[in-house]
Amino acid sequence: MEGDCLSCMKYLMFLFNFFIFLGGACLLGVGIWVIVDPTGFREIVAANPLLFTGAYIMLAMGAMLFLLGFLGCCGAIRENKCLLLFFFMFILLIFLAELSAAILAFIFRENLTREFFTKELKKHYLRNNDTDVFSSTWNSVMITFACCGVNGPEDFEAVPHLPYSSLESVIPEACCQRELQSREGRFVNKEACLTGTAKFQNRQGCYTVILNSFETYVYLAGALAIGVLAIELFAMIFAMCLFRGIQ
């Protein structure tokens, strides 16, 4: 009977570690996507070290989970006490680190508010100056999502014009409607847009548009994070039980 329980524990341990392996692969993929993302969302919040390093923390955590899931699977199948103990200690450290990161994310959630992005936009945005990384990134976001500013065109009333600008317009070119939502897309009517004709402008703020676009994925990411923490907890329990059961 004890041998049957040990065998069941071994395969349950393997199963949980396989899910940890998959969770680590997902986090690794998301971290890589954020870092190499062509629209450059990370540049928008680059002024905040906490947000800027978030993608790298996710990348590191994904890589560690990927490796530990693999080690846990090997330790369970081969019934190796050294690998199981190594796995338990490191999965415990990762569990505590992820829990701490979740608490910090909750505490500093105000850094993702509408007011934060509005302040950063008015402070750093240089309109159509694509040599500036912050401005170029914002222009790419506004073109891709067919939106304007954080709240709407009114955000640019306080943004100074470039000295070589030939046309005094409140909004930048990126807020003008295009036939195709890309930098190569033709303007519907650029002149009318820049002179204030609302029907040729994208009037909706990017904060609302992006929030609506990613709302489903945010809940999915939260559910995935909770699932990963639960799996890690069960994996630690199974690892210690299997460790004690191996002769």
Backbone as a ProteinNet text record, in pm:
[ID]
protein_1_A
[PRIMARY]
MEGDCLSCMKYLMFLFNFFIFLGGACLLGVGIWVIVDPTGFREIVAANPLLFTGAYIMLAMGAMLFLLGFLGCCGAIRENKCLLLFFFMFILLIFLAELSAAILAFIFRENLTREFFTKELKKHYLRNNDTDVFSSTWNSVMITFACCGVNGPEDFEAVPHLPYSSLESVIPEACCQRELQSREGRFVNKEACLTGTAKFQNRQGCYTVILNSFETYVYLAGALAIGVLAIELFAMIFAMCLFRGIQ
[TERTIARY]
83.8	0	87.2	195.8	285.7	353.6	389.1	451	356.3	227.3	127.5	110.8	111.3	98.7	219.6	338.6	460.3	460.8	413	405.7	306.2	191	90	146.3	217.6	278.9	381.5	456.9	560.3	499.8	391.3	331.2	253.8	197.8	134.2	239.4	354.5	466.3	510.6	518.9	557.4	454.4	326.2	219.3	224.5	238.7	244.4	367.1	478.5	599.1	589.5	512.6	490.7	412.5	313.2	238.1	325.4	416.2	511.4	600.3	642.9	724.2	649.9	520.7	440.4	417.9	392.8	374	498.7	615.2	741.5	762.5	725.7	738.1	648.2	526.9	434.1	489.9	537.5	594.9	717.6	798.5	917.2	877.3	773.2	726.2	670.5	591	533	643.4	742	853.3	932.1	959.7	1032.3	949.2	818	730.6	730.4	723.5	721.3	853.2	965.7	1097.2	1120.5	1077.2	1103.7	982.4	875.8	751.2	776.9	739.1	768.1	697.4	583.5	515.5	580.3	668.5	751.4	677.5	580.9	506.6	598.2	706.8	794.6	860.1	876.4	940.6	851.6	720.6	627.4	644.2	672.8	686.4	832	924	1066.9	1114.1	1042.3	1083.3	1062.9	982	955.3	1033.4	1136.1	1219.8	1141.2	1037.7	960.2	889.3	825.8	755.3	852.9	964.6	1062.4	1124.2	1151.3	1214.6	1114.6	986.4	884.5	896	922	934.8	1055.6	1163.5	1283.8	1266.3	1190.3	1159	1074.4	974.2	890.3	972.2	1066.3	1153.2	1238.9	1295.8	1379.8	1298.5	1179.6	1093.7	1050.4	1018.1	978.9	1090.4	1213.6	1328.8	1354.2	1341.7	1364.7	1257.5	1132	1023.9	1039.9	1080.5	1105	1209.3	1319.5	1428.3	1386.1	1319.3	1280.8	1172.3	1082	982.5	1048.3	1150.5	1225.9	1298.5	1363.5	1435.1	1338.7	1222.6	1123.1	1071.7	1048.5	1003.9	1110.2	1236.4	1346.1	1361	1352.9	1366.2	1255.7	1132.6	1019.3	1030.1	1059.4	1064.9	1181.7	1296	1415.7	1423.8	1332.4	1328.7	1464.2	1514.3	1643.6	1620.7	1665.3	1640.8	1713.3	1833	1909.8	1836.7	1788.2	1713.9	1584.7	1517.2	1391.6	1413.8	1521.3	1551.4	1591.1	1672.1	1711.6	1587.5	1498	1374.2	1290	1272.9	1189	1241.3	1371.7	1429.9	1414.3	1438.9	1431.4	1287	1197.7	1057.6	998.9	1048.9	1005.5	1052.1	1176.9	1228.9	1150.8	1121.5	1045.6	903.9	842.9	707.8	702.4	800.2	804.7	832.2	920.3	950.8	828.3	754.4	634.1	526.6	514.8	417.7	453.1	582.9	629.3	604.7	630.1	607.1	459.9	371.4	227.2	184.7	240.9	209.4	259.7	383	438.7	357.1	313.9	232.1	101	43	-81.5	-57.3	55.5	87.7	114.2	188.2	227.8	135.5	13.4	-78.5	-116.1	-97.5	-130.6	-40.2	74.5	164.2	108.3	-1	-63.9	-194.9	-213.2	-337.5	-335.9	-452.6	-469.9	-389.5	-388.9	-319.6	-168.4	-112.5	31.4	70.7	-2.4	31.5	9.1	-94.4	-120.7	-5.7	41.1	152	279.6	308.6	428.6	420	300.7	282	308.3	249	265.1	408.9	480.3	615.2	719.6	702.3	808.7	775.3	648.6	611.3	657.7	719.1	771.9	702.9	575.6	493.5	550.6	581.4	621	771.7	840.8	985.3	1012.6	1031.6	1050.1	1191.6	1279.8	1414.1	1411.6	1305.4	1288.8	1212.1	1268.7	1210.7	1072.2	1056.6	928.5	819.7	850.2	752.2	720.3	822.9	803	715.9	737.2	658.1	513	490.3	353.3	284.3	357.3	299.4	260.7	346.2	316.9	193.3	181.9	65.4	-62.6	-58.4	-177.9	-220	-122.8	-154.4	-211.7	-148.4	-189.2	-329	-360.5	-490.3	-593.4	-557.9	-649.6	-705.7	-615.6	-656.2	-571.7	-598.2	-527.9	-502.5	-374.7	-339.1	-382.8	-383.6	-429.6	-580.3	-631.1	-774.8	-844.4	-767.9	-824.2	-735.5	-775.7	-694.5	-660.5	-742.9	-718.3	-587.4	-532.7	-405.6	-290.8	-302.1	-191.4	-197.4	-297.9	-308.2	-190.9	-137.6	-26	110.3	111	237.1	289.6	412.4	465.7	488.5	482.2	507	656.7	693.1	832.9	867.2	989	1026	1019.2	1036.7	1034.6	900.6	797.7	666.7	606.7	557.8	502.6	354.2	289.8	146.5	114.7	59.2	27.2	-101.7	-89.3	-204.1	-196.9	-312.9	-315.6	-273.5	-325.1	-296.1	-181.7	-110.6	-4.6	-62.9	18.8	-26.4	-74.5	-17.7	-53	-199.5	-263	-404.3	-499	-445.3	-529.9	-570.6	-692.5	-743.7	-667.8	-645.1	-575.4	-660	-634.7	-706.5	-660.6	-532.3	-474.5	-401.3	-425.9	-368	-221.1	-137.3	7.3	72.6	203.4	274.2	271	256.7	251.7	111.3	11.6	-126	-146.6	-226.8	-254.4	-354.6	-332.7	-426.5	-558.4	-668	-798.8	-805.1	-766.8	-758.1	-671.3	-542.2	-445.7	-465.9	-483.1	-495.1	-617.1	-730.6	-853.2	-839.2	-772	-748.9	-669.1	-557.2	-467.6	-525.4	-620.9	-684.1	-806.3	-834.4	-936.7	-1067.1	-1077.5	-1202	-1212.7	-1308	-1315.2	-1340	-1414.4	-1449.7	-1330.1	-1220.4	-1099	-994.4	-1035.7	-944.9	-989.9	-893.2	-925	-948	-1070.5	-1107.1	-1097.2	-1093.7	-1095.1	-954.9	-944.2	-815.7	-759.7	-626.5	-560.9	-577.9	-593	-606.4	-730.1	-843	-967	-960.8	-906.2	-898.8	-812.1	-693.4	-601.7	-655.8	-717.7	-775.6	-885	-968.6	-1074.1	-1016.6	-907.4	-846.4	-782.2	-721.8	-646	-717.5	-842	-913.2	-922.5	-956.7	-968	-834.1	-727.4	-594.5	-542.9	-582.7	-540.7	-598.7	-728.5	-791.6	-731	-699	-636.5	-498.9	-420.5	-288.3	-298.8	-399.1	-419.2	-456.4	-546.6	-586.5	-468.5	-385.3	-266.4	-169.3	-150.5	-59.2	-107.5	-238	-293.9	-279.2	-303.3	-288.6	-145.9	-48.7	92.9	131.4	84.7	114.6	55.1	-68.3	-132.3	-57.9	-17.7	55.2	189.4	258.6	386.4	369.8	262.2	237.6	217.3	133.8	109.8	235.6	313.9	437.2	534.5	543.7	632	585.7	454.4	400.9	432.6	407.8	435.4	585.3	669.3	813.7	862	812.2	855.5	802.5	677.8	622.1	699.3	731.7	807.8	949.2	1008.7	1142.8	1148.4	1046.7	1042.3	1007.2	937.1	896.1	1003	1101.6	1207.6	1307.3	1336.5	1431.3	1574.9
-121.2	0	126.1	119.9	234.4	258.3	148.6	161	222	185.4	242.9	392.4	432.4	575.5	653.1	592.7	658.1	674.7	571.1	576.9	683.8	691.9	794.1	933	948.2	1076.5	1117.2	1019.2	1046.1	1101.9	1039.2	1084.5	1214.6	1235.8	1365.2	1475.8	1442.9	1537.4	1571.5	1470.5	1492.3	1581	1554.9	1631.7	1779	1805	1942.9	2015.3	1944.7	2007	2031.4	1948.5	1971	2100.3	2126.4	2251.3	2371.7	2354	2460.7	2489.9	2385.3	2397.1	2478.6	2447.1	2521.7	2666.1	2687.5	2823.4	2907.9	2847.4	2918.1	2953.9	2862.2	2888.7	3005.2	3011.8	3122.5	3255.7	3259.8	3383.7	3426.8	3329.3	3358	3420.1	3363.6	3415.7	3556.7	3583.2	3716.5	3818.3	3779.8	3870.1	3907.2	3809.3	3834.8	3924.2	3899.9	3980.6	4126.6	4151	4288.3	4360.1	4287.3	4348.1	4381.3	4292.7	4314.2	4368.6	4402.8	4450.2	4568.2	4557.5	4664.4	4796	4792	4917.5	4986.7	4916.2	4976.7	5031.2	4957	5005.2	5032	4956.7	4974.4	5111.8	5173.7	5305.3	5413.5	5390.6	5490.1	5503.8	5392.9	5395.1	5380.2	5409.9	5391.6	5483.4	5594.3	5687.2	5629.5	5523.1	5460.4	5330	5322.8	5202.4	5077.8	5090.9	4975.1	4911	4995.2	4943.2	4894.6	4967.1	4931.9	4795.5	4764.7	4636.6	4522.5	4554	4449.5	4339.7	4379.9	4280.8	4190.9	4247.5	4167.5	4073.4	4116.7	4028.7	3912.2	3942.7	3837.8	3740.1	3794.1	3710.9	3618.4	3673.4	3593.9	3486.6	3524.3	3427.8	3316.4	3353.2	3252.4	3153.6	3205.9	3118.9	3024.4	3077.2	2993.8	2885.8	2922.7	2823.9	2717.4	2761.5	2669.8	2565.2	2611.8	2522.5	2433.3	2492.6	2415.2	2312.7	2346.4	2248.6	2127.1	2154	2044.8	1960.2	2027.4	1955.5	1875.9	1933.9	1864.1	1739.1	1747	1629.6	1519.6	1558.1	1460.6	1400.4	1483.6	1434.7	1338.8	1367	1279.7	1145.5	1146.3	1022	933.5	996.7	919.7	896.1	958.4	944.9	983.3	1097.1	1146.9	1246.8	1213.5	1298.2	1432.1	1432.2	1556.3	1654.6	1605.2	1691.4	1741.2	1655.8	1694.4	1802.7	1789.4	1889.9	2022.3	2014	2132.7	2202.3	2121.5	2174.8	2243.9	2179.3	2234.4	2369.8	2380.6	2504.1	2619.4	2592	2698.3	2736	2638.3	2670.9	2751.6	2728.7	2806.2	2951.7	2970.2	3105.3	3179.4	3109.9	3171.9	3204.2	3113.7	3135.8	3262.2	3278.4	3397.4	3523.9	3513.3	3628.6	3671.6	3575.4	3607.2	3668.4	3616.6	3671.5	3815.6	3841.5	3978.1	4070.6	4020.1	4100.2	4135.3	4039.7	4065.3	4173.1	4168.2	4269	4406.4	4412.7	4539.5	4595.3	4506.5	4550.4	4611.7	4552.8	4606.5	4742.4	4753.4	4878.4	4992	4961.4	5064.9	5070.8	5020.5	5018.2	5157.7	5261	5398.5	5448.1	5380.5	5421.3	5388.2	5315.4	5281.2	5356.5	5462.9	5538.1	5632.1	5678.8	5775.5	5903.5	5946.4	6069.5	6057	5940.7	5918.8	5930.6	5861.7	5865	6004.3	6074.5	6209.8	6303.3	6294	6378	6349	6219.8	6182.4	6229.3	6220	6263.1	6413.2	6491.7	6636.9	6680	6600.4	6634.9	6598.8	6483.3	6430.8	6428.6	6444.8	6428.1	6545.8	6515.3	6617.4	6611.9	6579	6576.6	6485.7	6540.8	6457.1	6431.5	6456.4	6433.8	6283.9	6211.5	6067.1	6027	6124.3	6090.6	6071	6116.5	6097.4	5967.7	5876.6	5744	5752	5835.6	5848.1	5896.1	6001.4	6057.6	5959.9	5894.5	5798.2	5682.1	5638.2	5527.7	5568.1	5687.5	5734.3	5748.8	5798.6	5811.2	5674.7	5574.2	5438.7	5382.6	5407	5358.5	5425	5557.6	5629.9	5587.8	5561.5	5516.9	5375.8	5286.7	5146.2	5129.3	5204.9	5188.5	5293.5	5378.4	5481.4	5564.5	5616.9	5695.6	5822.5	5906.2	6034.7	6071.7	6081.4	6116.7	6011.7	6049.7	5958.8	5967.7	6091.9	6114.8	6159.7	6218	6270.3	6382.8	6449.6	6556.6	6671.1	6690.9	6801.5	6786.1	6665.5	6644	6722.1	6755.7	6818.6	6971	7027.6	7173.1	7234.2	7158.7	7209.1	7165.7	7089.1	7040.9	7144.7	7194.9	7298.1	7245.3	7335.6	7298.2	7295	7216.1	7213.4	7344.3	7396	7525.3	7525.9	7410.1	7404.2	7357.5	7352.9	7307.4	7409.1	7360.6	7449.1	7477.1	7395.4	7411.2	7405.8	7516.1	7521.9	7444	7326	7242.6	7194.3	7185.5	7138.3	6993.1	6911.4	6767.7	6731	6623.9	6577	6496.7	6471.1	6394.8	6254.9	6197.9	6061.3	6048.9	6162.5	6159.9	6166.7	6186.5	6196.8	6057.9	6047.3	5919	5874.6	5744.4	5684.5	5572.6	5545.1	5435.4	5301.4	5293.1	5172.5	5214	5142	5181	5138	5206.2	5186.6	5314.4	5326.9	5447.1	5462.2	5351.2	5356.1	5389.2	5386.1	5412.3	5556.8	5577.8	5712.5	5783.8	5916.5	5997.7	6010	6011.1	6034.6	6177.9	6272.5	6413.6	6484.2	6485.7	6536.7	6685.7	6764.6	6909.1	6945.5	6882.3	6909.6	6864.5	6754.2	6702.7	6801.3	6849.8	6937.9	7077.5	7115.8	7247.3	7241.2	7120.8	7111.2	7046.4	6984.3	6917.4	6783.9	6774	6660.7	6527.2	6528.6	6401	6332	6402.4	6341.6	6313.7	6330.4	6306.1	6183.5	6117.5	6012.4	6082.5	6080.7	6160.3	6083.9	5951.6	5873.6	5861.7	5870.9	5861.3	5719.2	5709.5	5578.5	5496.2	5561.3	5487.6	5398.6	5455.4	5378.9	5271.8	5307.9	5213.6	5092.8	5118.9	5009.8	4926.6	4993	4920.7	4826	4873	4786.6	4672.7	4701.9	4600.1	4488.3	4524.6	4426.7	4380.9	4422.6	4388.3	4237.2	4165.6	4019.7	3956.7	4009.8	3951.6	3980.7	4094.4	4126.7	4025.2	3995.5	3896.3	3757.9	3727.7	3599.2	3588.9	3698.5	3699.5	3684.4	3750.1	3737.7	3596.3	3535.2	3396.9	3302	3327.7	3245.6	3256.8	3378.9	3399.6	3325.9	3334.2	3263.4	3112.7	3065.8	2923.1	2875.5	2955.8	2919.2	2910.4	3007.5	3005.8	2882.5	2847.5	2729.3	2601.7	2592.8	2474.6	2462.7	2576.1	2574.6	2525.7	2570.8	2529.3	2378.5	2323.9	2179.8	2102.5	2158.7	2092	2081.4	2186.2	2181	2074.4	2064.7	1963.5	1823.3	1798.8	1667.6	1636	1738.9	1717.1	1672.3	1736.6	1699.4	1562.1	1532.2	1399.2	1290.3	1315.6	1218	1204.3	1314.1	1313.3	1224.5	1238.3	1160.2	1014.6	987.9	850.6	768.1	834	760.3	703.7	575.8	508.6	536.5
0	0	0	80.3	86.3	-48	-116.2	-247.8	-348.9	-341.8	-432.9	-408.2	-278.8	-245.3	-295.8	-280.6	-326	-477.6	-546.6	-692.8	-738.1	-668.2	-700.1	-676.2	-562.5	-529.3	-635.1	-683.1	-782.9	-911.2	-956.1	-1081.8	-1065.5	-945.5	-919	-916.7	-856	-854.4	-995.8	-1079	-1219.3	-1289.3	-1263.6	-1328.3	-1287.4	-1157.6	-1111.5	-1166.2	-1173	-1226.8	-1376.4	-1442.6	-1585.2	-1605.5	-1517.7	-1526.5	-1490.5	-1394.1	-1361.1	-1481	-1548.5	-1669.3	-1776	-1795.5	-1893.3	-1849	-1718.6	-1667.2	-1685.2	-1659.1	-1679.5	-1825.1	-1915.4	-2059	-2100.2	-2042.6	-2073.4	-2023.9	-1899.4	-1845.1	-1924.4	-1963.3	-2043.7	-2177.4	-2238.7	-2366.8	-2355.3	-2249.6	-2229.1	-2201.8	-2119.4	-2089.3	-2213.6	-2298.3	-2423.4	-2514.8	-2520.5	-2606.8	-2563.5	-2431.2	-2380.9	-2413.7	-2400.1	-2422.1	-2569.7	-2660.6	-2803.8	-2876.8	-2803	-2863.6	-2957.1	-3084.6	-3180.5	-3151.1	-3080	-3047.8	-2928.8	-2857.4	-2754	-2634.2	-2579.4	-2463.9	-2344.4	-2334.5	-2218.6	-2217.7	-2337.6	-2342.4	-2282.9	-2287	-2233.8	-2083.4	-2016.9	-1871.4	-1828.7	-1921	-1891.8	-1780.1	-1759.3	-1654.1	-1514.6	-1504.4	-1374.9	-1365.8	-1280.2	-1271.5	-1235.2	-1150.6	-1109.4	-1227.4	-1310.3	-1426.6	-1533.6	-1547.3	-1650.7	-1626.1	-1498.8	-1464.9	-1451.7	-1454.9	-1441.1	-1545.8	-1670.1	-1778.2	-1757.2	-1706.5	-1682.9	-1564.2	-1462.9	-1350.7	-1399.2	-1483.8	-1540.2	-1623.5	-1699.2	-1782.4	-1695.9	-1589.1	-1499.7	-1427.9	-1381.3	-1313.4	-1407.6	-1530.1	-1629.4	-1657.2	-1669.8	-1695.7	-1579	-1454.8	-1337	-1322.7	-1346.5	-1339.6	-1447.7	-1565.1	-1676.4	-1635.6	-1576.3	-1535.1	-1418.6	-1318.7	-1201.4	-1232.1	-1323.2	-1366.1	-1428.5	-1507.3	-1570.5	-1464.8	-1368.5	-1262.9	-1175.2	-1145.8	-1064.3	-1132.3	-1261.2	-1337.4	-1332.2	-1350.3	-1347.2	-1208.2	-1103.1	-966.5	-928.4	-974.5	-942.1	-1012.9	-1141.6	-1218.3	-1172.9	-1144.9	-1106	-955.7	-878.6	-732.5	-671.8	-714.5	-668.9	-556.1	-433	-316.2	-326.5	-385.6	-398.9	-490.4	-604.2	-697.2	-633.9	-558	-493.8	-388.9	-308.9	-208.2	-273.6	-378.5	-455.2	-512.3	-567.1	-625.1	-518.4	-402.6	-296.4	-248.7	-225	-173.8	-273.4	-399.6	-498.9	-532.9	-534.8	-563.7	-447.9	-326.5	-210.8	-224	-265.3	-285.6	-393.9	-503.4	-613.3	-568.2	-493.5	-441.8	-357.4	-267	-181.3	-262.6	-363.8	-449.1	-529.1	-584.5	-662.4	-573	-452	-358	-323.6	-302.4	-274.1	-392.8	-514.7	-635.8	-651.6	-619.9	-629.2	-530	-408.6	-307.2	-350.3	-404.8	-453.2	-569.4	-660	-774	-725.7	-620.2	-564.8	-499	-427.5	-357	-455.7	-565.3	-660.7	-783.5	-769.3	-883.4	-930.7	-842.7	-883.1	-994	-1017.6	-1125.9	-1263.1	-1267.9	-1395.2	-1414.4	-1339.4	-1348.7	-1469	-1502.7	-1612.1	-1584.6	-1457.9	-1421.8	-1442.1	-1409.5	-1426.2	-1572.2	-1661.2	-1803.7	-1863	-1816.5	-1865.5	-1828.8	-1705.1	-1659.3	-1739	-1762	-1837	-1982	-2041.6	-2180	-2193.5	-2106.5	-2114	-2083.7	-2005.7	-1965	-2070.3	-2136.9	-2223.4	-2373.1	-2409.4	-2549.8	-2636	-2751	-2842.3	-2979.3	-2981.1	-3102.2	-3210.7	-3329.8	-3444	-3451.5	-3341	-3337.8	-3317.9	-3428	-3420.5	-3381.6	-3362.2	-3313.3	-3161.2	-3097	-2953.3	-2930	-2850.1	-2831	-2767.6	-2665.6	-2597.3	-2693.9	-2769.7	-2863.6	-2975.8	-3029.9	-3137.5	-3091.5	-2967.8	-2913	-2896.7	-2843.1	-2828.4	-2963.9	-3063.8	-3197.6	-3253.3	-3231.8	-3278.9	-3210.7	-3080.3	-3005.3	-3055.9	-3075.8	-3120.2	-3260.8	-3347	-3482.5	-3480.5	-3405.1	-3400.9	-3344	-3237.8	-3170.9	-3212.3	-3310.7	-3359.9	-3244.2	-3160.4	-3045.4	-3039.7	-2940.8	-2933.3	-2787.7	-2750.9	-2614.6	-2514.5	-2388.4	-2283.5	-2268.9	-2264.2	-2246.3	-2373.9	-2467.4	-2590.6	-2643	-2750.9	-2810.4	-2715.5	-2613	-2520.3	-2442.8	-2437.8	-2366.9	-2430.4	-2559	-2631.4	-2629.8	-2563.4	-2557.1	-2480.8	-2383.8	-2303.2	-2357.5	-2466.9	-2524.2	-2623.6	-2606.7	-2697.3	-2838.2	-2938	-3076.9	-3104.1	-3202	-3243.6	-3313.6	-3300	-3359.9	-3512.2	-3575.9	-3722.3	-3777.9	-3691.6	-3736.8	-3832.8	-3946.8	-4049.9	-4029.1	-3946.2	-3926.9	-3777.8	-3726.9	-3584.4	-3559.1	-3502.2	-3473	-3329.7	-3265.7	-3127.2	-3120.1	-3211.8	-3206.5	-3301.2	-3272	-3362.9	-3478.8	-3580.8	-3697.6	-3660.3	-3553.9	-3513.8	-3472.1	-3440.5	-3400.9	-3520.6	-3640.1	-3759.6	-3808.7	-3857.6	-3906.9	-4031.4	-4039.4	-4153.4	-4211.8	-4339.7	-4405.4	-4350.8	-4312.6	-4253.8	-4126.4	-4015.8	-3887.6	-3876.5	-3951.8	-3946.4	-3996	-3975.8	-4020.2	-4170.9	-4242.3	-4388.3	-4440.3	-4352	-4393.5	-4437.4	-4541.3	-4592.4	-4502.7	-4485.2	-4408	-4483.4	-4407.9	-4470.6	-4520.9	-4435.7	-4475.2	-4370.9	-4396.3	-4298.6	-4271	-4375.7	-4357.5	-4274.4	-4305.7	-4230.7	-4085.5	-4065.7	-3930.1	-3847.7	-3902.9	-3828.7	-3808.7	-3892.8	-3875.3	-3783.8	-3730	-3626	-3664.2	-3782.5	-3821.8	-3748.4	-3656.4	-3564.1	-3633.9	-3745.1	-3808.2	-3872.9	-3889.3	-3944	-3836.1	-3709.3	-3596.8	-3517.8	-3455.6	-3358.8	-3225.1	-3177.1	-3060.1	-2928	-2933.7	-2810.7	-2752.2	-2620	-2552.6	-2555.3	-2558.1	-2567.4	-2440.4	-2326	-2200.6	-2204.3	-2247.2	-2254.2	-2362.5	-2478.5	-2590.9	-2555.2	-2500.1	-2466.5	-2350.9	-2253.3	-2140.2	-2188	-2278.9	-2333.7	-2417.5	-2488.6	-2575.1	-2494.3	-2380.4	-2302.5	-2176	-2157.5	-2033.9	-2014.7	-2121.2	-2113.2	-2079.5	-2140.5	-2118.9	-1978.9	-1919.4	-1783.1	-1685.4	-1700.4	-1613.7	-1635.7	-1760.1	-1792.6	-1727.2	-1733	-1671.1	-1519.9	-1458.8	-1314.7	-1274.9	-1352.9	-1325.3	-1342.2	-1444	-1467	-1350	-1298.5	-1186.1	-1061.5	-1033.6	-918.3	-936.3	-1057.8	-1087.2	-1067.2	-1111.9	-1097	-950.2	-868.2	-724.8	-658	-694.2	-635.6	-674.3	-799.8	-846.8	-776.1	-758	-687.3	-543.6	-477.9	-340.7	-331.7	-419.9	-419.8	-457.8	-549.2	-590.9	-474.6	-391.5	-274.6	-176.2	-156.5	-64.6	-115.8	-243.5	-302	-299.8	-323.1	-323.8	-186.3	-80.8	52.8	92.6	54.3	83.8	10.6	-114.8	-192.9	-138.8	-95.9	-38	86.4	170.4	293.6	268.2	157.1	127	58.2	-3.7	-72.6	27.6	15.3	106.3	63.9
[MASK]
+++++++++++++++++++++++++++++++++++++++++++++++++++++++++++++++++++++++++++++++++++++++++++++++++++++++++++++++++++++++++++++++++++++++++++++++++++++++++++++++++++++++++++++++++++++++++++++++++++++++++++++++++++++++++++++++++++++++++++++++++++++++

